[in-house]
Short mmCIF file of C-alpha atoms in Angstrom, two decimals:
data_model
loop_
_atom_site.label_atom_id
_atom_site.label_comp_id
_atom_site.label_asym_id
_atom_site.label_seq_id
_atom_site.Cartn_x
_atom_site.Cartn_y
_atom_site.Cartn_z
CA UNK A 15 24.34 84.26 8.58
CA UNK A 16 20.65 82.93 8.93
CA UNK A 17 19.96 82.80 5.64
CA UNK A 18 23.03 80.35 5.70
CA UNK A 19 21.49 78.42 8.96
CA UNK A 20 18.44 78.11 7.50
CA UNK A 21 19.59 76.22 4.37
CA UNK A 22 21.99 74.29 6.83
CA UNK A 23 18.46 73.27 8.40
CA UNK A 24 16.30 72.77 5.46
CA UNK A 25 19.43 70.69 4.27
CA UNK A 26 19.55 68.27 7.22
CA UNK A 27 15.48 68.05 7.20
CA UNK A 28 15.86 67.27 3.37
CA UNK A 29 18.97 64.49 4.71
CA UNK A 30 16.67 62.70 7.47
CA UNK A 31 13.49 62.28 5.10
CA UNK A 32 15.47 60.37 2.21
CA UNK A 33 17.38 58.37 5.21
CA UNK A 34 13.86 57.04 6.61
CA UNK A 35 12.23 56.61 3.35
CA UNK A 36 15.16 54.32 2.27
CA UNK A 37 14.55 52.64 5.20
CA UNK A 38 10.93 51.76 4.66
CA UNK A 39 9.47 54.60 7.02
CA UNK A 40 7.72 57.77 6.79
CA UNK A 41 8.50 60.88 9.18
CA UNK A 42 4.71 60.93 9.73
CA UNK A 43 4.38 56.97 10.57
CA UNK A 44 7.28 57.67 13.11
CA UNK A 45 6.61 61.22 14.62
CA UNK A 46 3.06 60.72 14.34
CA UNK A 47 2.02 60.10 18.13
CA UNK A 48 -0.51 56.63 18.56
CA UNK A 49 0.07 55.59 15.21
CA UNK A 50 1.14 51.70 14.99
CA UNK A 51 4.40 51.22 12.64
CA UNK A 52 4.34 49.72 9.36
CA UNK A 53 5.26 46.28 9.85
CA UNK A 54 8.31 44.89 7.36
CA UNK A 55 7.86 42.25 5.31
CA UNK A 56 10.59 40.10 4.32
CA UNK A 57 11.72 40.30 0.97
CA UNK A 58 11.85 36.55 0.23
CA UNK A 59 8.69 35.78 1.55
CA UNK A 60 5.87 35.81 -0.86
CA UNK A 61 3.20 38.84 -0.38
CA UNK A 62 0.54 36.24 -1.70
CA UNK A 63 1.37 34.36 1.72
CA UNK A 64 0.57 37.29 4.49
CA UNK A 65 -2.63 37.35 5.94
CA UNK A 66 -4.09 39.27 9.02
CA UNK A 67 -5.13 37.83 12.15
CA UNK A 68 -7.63 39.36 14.24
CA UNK A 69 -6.78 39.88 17.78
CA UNK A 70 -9.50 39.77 20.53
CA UNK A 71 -8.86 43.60 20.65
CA UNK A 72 -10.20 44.02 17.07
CA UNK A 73 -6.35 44.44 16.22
CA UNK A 74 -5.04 43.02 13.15
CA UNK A 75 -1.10 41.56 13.12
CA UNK A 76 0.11 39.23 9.94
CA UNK A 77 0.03 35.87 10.28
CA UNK A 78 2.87 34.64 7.13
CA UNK A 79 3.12 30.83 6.15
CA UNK A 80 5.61 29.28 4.17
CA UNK A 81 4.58 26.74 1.04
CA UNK A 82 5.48 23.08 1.63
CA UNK A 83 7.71 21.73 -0.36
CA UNK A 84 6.97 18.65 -2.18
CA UNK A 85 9.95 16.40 0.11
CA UNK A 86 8.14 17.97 3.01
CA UNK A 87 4.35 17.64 2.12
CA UNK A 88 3.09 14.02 3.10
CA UNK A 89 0.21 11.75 1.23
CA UNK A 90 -2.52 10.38 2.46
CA UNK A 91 -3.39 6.65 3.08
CA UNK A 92 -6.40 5.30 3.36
CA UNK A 93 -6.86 3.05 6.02
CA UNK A 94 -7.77 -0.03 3.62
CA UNK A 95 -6.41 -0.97 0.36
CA UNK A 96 -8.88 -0.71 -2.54
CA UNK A 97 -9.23 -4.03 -4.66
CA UNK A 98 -7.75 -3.43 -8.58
CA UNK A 99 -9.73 -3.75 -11.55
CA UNK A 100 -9.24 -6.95 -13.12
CA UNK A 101 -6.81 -7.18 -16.45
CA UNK A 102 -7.76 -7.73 -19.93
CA UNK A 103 -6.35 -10.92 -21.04
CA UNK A 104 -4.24 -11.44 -18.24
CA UNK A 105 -1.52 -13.22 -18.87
CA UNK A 106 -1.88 -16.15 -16.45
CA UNK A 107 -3.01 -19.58 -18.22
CA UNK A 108 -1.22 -22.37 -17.33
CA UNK A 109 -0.50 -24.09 -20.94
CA UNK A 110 -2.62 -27.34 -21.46
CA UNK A 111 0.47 -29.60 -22.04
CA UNK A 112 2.54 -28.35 -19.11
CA UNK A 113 4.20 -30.87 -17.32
CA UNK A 114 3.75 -31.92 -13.61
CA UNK A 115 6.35 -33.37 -11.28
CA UNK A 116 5.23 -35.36 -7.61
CA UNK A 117 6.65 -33.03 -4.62
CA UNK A 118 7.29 -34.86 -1.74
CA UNK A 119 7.94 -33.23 1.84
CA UNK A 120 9.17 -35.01 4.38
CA UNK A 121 8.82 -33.16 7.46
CA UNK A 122 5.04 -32.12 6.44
CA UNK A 123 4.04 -35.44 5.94
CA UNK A 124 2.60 -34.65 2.25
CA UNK A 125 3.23 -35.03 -1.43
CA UNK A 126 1.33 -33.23 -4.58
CA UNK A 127 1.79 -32.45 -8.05
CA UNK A 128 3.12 -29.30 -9.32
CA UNK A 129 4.11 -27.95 -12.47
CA UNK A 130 7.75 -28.98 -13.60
CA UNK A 131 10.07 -25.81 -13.77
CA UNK A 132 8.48 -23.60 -11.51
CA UNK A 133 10.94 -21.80 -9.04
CA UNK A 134 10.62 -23.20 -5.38
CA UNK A 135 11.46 -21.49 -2.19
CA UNK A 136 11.02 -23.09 1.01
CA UNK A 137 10.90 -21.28 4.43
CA UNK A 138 10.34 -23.57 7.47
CA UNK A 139 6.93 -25.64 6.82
CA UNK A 140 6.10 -23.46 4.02
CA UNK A 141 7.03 -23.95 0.06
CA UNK A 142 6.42 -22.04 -2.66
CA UNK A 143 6.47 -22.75 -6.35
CA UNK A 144 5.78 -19.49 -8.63
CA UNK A 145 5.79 -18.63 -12.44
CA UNK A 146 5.21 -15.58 -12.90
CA UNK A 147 2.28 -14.33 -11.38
CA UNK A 148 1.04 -17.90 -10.89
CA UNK A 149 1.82 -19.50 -7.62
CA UNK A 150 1.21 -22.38 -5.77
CA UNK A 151 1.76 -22.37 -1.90
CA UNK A 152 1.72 -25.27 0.66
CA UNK A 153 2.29 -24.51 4.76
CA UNK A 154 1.43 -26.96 7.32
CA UNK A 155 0.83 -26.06 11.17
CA UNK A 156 -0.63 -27.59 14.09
CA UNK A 157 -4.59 -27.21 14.50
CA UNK A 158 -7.17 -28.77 17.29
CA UNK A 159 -9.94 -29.35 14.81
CA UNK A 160 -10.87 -29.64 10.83
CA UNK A 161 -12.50 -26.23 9.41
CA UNK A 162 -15.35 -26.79 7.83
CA UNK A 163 -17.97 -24.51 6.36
CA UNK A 164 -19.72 -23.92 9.55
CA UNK A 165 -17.48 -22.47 12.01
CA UNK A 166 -15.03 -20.77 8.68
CA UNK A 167 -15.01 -17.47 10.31
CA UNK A 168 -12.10 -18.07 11.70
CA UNK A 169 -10.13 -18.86 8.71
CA UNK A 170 -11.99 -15.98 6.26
CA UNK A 171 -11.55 -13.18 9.44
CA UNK A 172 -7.73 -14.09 9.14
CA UNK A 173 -7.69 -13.90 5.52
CA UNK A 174 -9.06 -10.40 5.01
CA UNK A 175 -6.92 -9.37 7.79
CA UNK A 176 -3.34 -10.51 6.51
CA UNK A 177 -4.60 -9.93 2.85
CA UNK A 178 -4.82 -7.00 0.54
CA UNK A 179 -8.18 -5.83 -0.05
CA UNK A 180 -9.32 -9.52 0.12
CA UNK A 181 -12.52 -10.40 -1.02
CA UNK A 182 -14.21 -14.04 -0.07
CA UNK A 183 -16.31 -15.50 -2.92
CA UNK A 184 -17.20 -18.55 -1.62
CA UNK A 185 -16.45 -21.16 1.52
CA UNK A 186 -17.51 -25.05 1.04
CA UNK A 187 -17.15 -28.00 1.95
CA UNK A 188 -15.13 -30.53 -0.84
CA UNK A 189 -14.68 -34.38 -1.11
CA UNK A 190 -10.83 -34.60 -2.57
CA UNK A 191 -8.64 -37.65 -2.63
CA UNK A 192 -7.19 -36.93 0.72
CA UNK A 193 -10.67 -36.60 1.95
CA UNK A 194 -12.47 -34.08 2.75
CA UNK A 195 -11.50 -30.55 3.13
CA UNK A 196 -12.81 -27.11 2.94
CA UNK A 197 -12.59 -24.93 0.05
CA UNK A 198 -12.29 -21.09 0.13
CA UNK A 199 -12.60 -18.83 -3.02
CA UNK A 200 -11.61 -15.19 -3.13
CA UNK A 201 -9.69 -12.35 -5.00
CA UNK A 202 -6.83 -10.43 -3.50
CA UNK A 203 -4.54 -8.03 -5.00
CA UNK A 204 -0.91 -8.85 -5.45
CA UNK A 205 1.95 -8.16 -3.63
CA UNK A 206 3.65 -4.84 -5.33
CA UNK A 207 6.53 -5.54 -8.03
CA UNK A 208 9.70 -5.12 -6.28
CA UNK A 209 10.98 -3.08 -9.20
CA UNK A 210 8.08 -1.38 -10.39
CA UNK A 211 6.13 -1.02 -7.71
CA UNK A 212 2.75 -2.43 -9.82
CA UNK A 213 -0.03 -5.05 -8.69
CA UNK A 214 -2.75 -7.20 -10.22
CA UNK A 215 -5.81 -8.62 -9.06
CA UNK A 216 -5.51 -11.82 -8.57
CA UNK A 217 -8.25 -14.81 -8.01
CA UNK A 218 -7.31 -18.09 -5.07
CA UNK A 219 -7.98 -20.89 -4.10
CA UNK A 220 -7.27 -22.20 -0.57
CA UNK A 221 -7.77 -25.58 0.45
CA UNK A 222 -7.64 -26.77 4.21
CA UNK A 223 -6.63 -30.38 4.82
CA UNK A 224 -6.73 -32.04 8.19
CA UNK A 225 -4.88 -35.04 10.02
CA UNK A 226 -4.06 -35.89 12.94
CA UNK A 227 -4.00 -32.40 14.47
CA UNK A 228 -2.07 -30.98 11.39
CA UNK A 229 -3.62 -28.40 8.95
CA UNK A 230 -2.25 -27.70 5.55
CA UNK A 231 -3.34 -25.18 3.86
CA UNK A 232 -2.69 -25.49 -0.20
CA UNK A 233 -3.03 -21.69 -1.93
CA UNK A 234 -3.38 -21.95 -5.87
CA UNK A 235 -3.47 -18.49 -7.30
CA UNK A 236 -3.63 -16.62 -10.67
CA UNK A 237 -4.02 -13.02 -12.09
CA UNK A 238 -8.11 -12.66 -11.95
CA UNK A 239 -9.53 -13.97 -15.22
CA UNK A 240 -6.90 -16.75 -15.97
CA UNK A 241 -8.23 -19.90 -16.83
CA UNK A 242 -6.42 -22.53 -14.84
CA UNK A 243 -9.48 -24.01 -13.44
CA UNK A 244 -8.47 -28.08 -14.75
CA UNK A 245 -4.59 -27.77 -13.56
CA UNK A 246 -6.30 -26.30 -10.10
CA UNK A 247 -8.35 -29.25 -10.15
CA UNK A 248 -5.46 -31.55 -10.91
CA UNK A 249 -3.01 -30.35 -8.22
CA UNK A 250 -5.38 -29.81 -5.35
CA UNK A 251 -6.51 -33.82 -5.99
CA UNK A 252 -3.34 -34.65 -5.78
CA UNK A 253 -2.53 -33.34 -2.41
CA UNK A 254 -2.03 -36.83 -0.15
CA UNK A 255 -1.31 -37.58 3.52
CA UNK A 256 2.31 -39.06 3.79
#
């Protein structure tokens, strides 16, 4: 009869230590009296990912963190835009024997030349005529006093502000057929490709013409490198009062 008791026992001793080990635990981790417990990890977190913390006690507890995925992990923008590097050959020249046409707007009180077939898009005192990457811009609002190349701060501070990465060349004063008027060179990057997202450096012109408490501004602009400096000349000469 003991000898059958005491198998009974060493049977149910042999029972409880395969139960705990299954279950991730030693009879000496749990029995063992002051001894902290193992701490479970789970399965589908990475062991490469646990690392101890060190508790004011000199105690150490695991500290796990997840990976980021890559819909979750943000970029970073820097604050400014960086200007592009200039294109070889850019593809910007407008032809020698292109045609002009005399635009005429009414409620700006102006007229210019501008070359025939461009696409034109008007929004309030503001036209546009583009090809391309080439573009020539008119808007007309009301201003106190002419710019001119001493107090231009104004006029360059807005630029760089509303532009991308602009940078001013030059500012000066010019004698054109509608008088005089101030003159303000400078690269810019474009505006990104609606479909493909790309840009181009691009070099401007703006002129500033003023009458009778009315500024418009005339923006000629071309990928950086384009030689369009004799149709420039020609349309910004033809810019006249109404």
């Amino acid at each position: 009869m003991n000898l059958r008791r005491s198998s009974l026992n060493l049977g149910l001793a042999l029972l409880a230590t395969l139960i705990l080990v299954g279950c991730g635990e030693s009879p000496a981790a749990t029995n063992t009296p002051g001894r902290p417990s193992p701490t479970r990890i789970a399965p589908s977190v990475p062991l490469a990912l646990v690392t101890a913390s060190r508790h004011a006690d000199g105690a150490t507890s695991p500290t796990i963190s997840v990976p980021a995925t890559s819909t979750a992990r943000e970029t970073a923008i820097g604050s400014s835009e960086q200007p592009l590097t200039p294109e070889q050959n850019p593809a910007g020249d407008i032809p020698d024997n292109q045609a002009f046409i005399t635009y005429t707007a009414s409620s700006g009180g102006y007229h210019l030349e501008v070359p025939e077939g461009w696409a034109r898009t008007e929004n309030g005192t503001a036209v546009d005529f583009n090809d391309k990457l080439n573009s020539v811009r008119v808007q007309v609002a009301a201003a106190a006093t002419a710019p001119t190349a001493t107090n231009a701060a104004t006029i360059t501070d807005a630029l760089t502000k509303a532009g991308r990465a602009v940078q001013v060349g030059s500012v000066k004063a010019v004698q054109t057929s509608a008088g005089p008027a101030l003159l303000v060179a400078y690269t810019v990057n474009s505006e990104p490709n609606a479909v493909t997202g790309k840009q181009v450096r691009l070099e401007a012109n703006n002129y500033y013409f003023f009458k009778n408490g009315k500024l418009a501004t005339l923006t000629l602009s071309a990928p950086l490198g384009a030689d369009n400096v004799d149709q420039w000349q020609r349309i910004s000469q033809s810019f006249g009062w109404q």
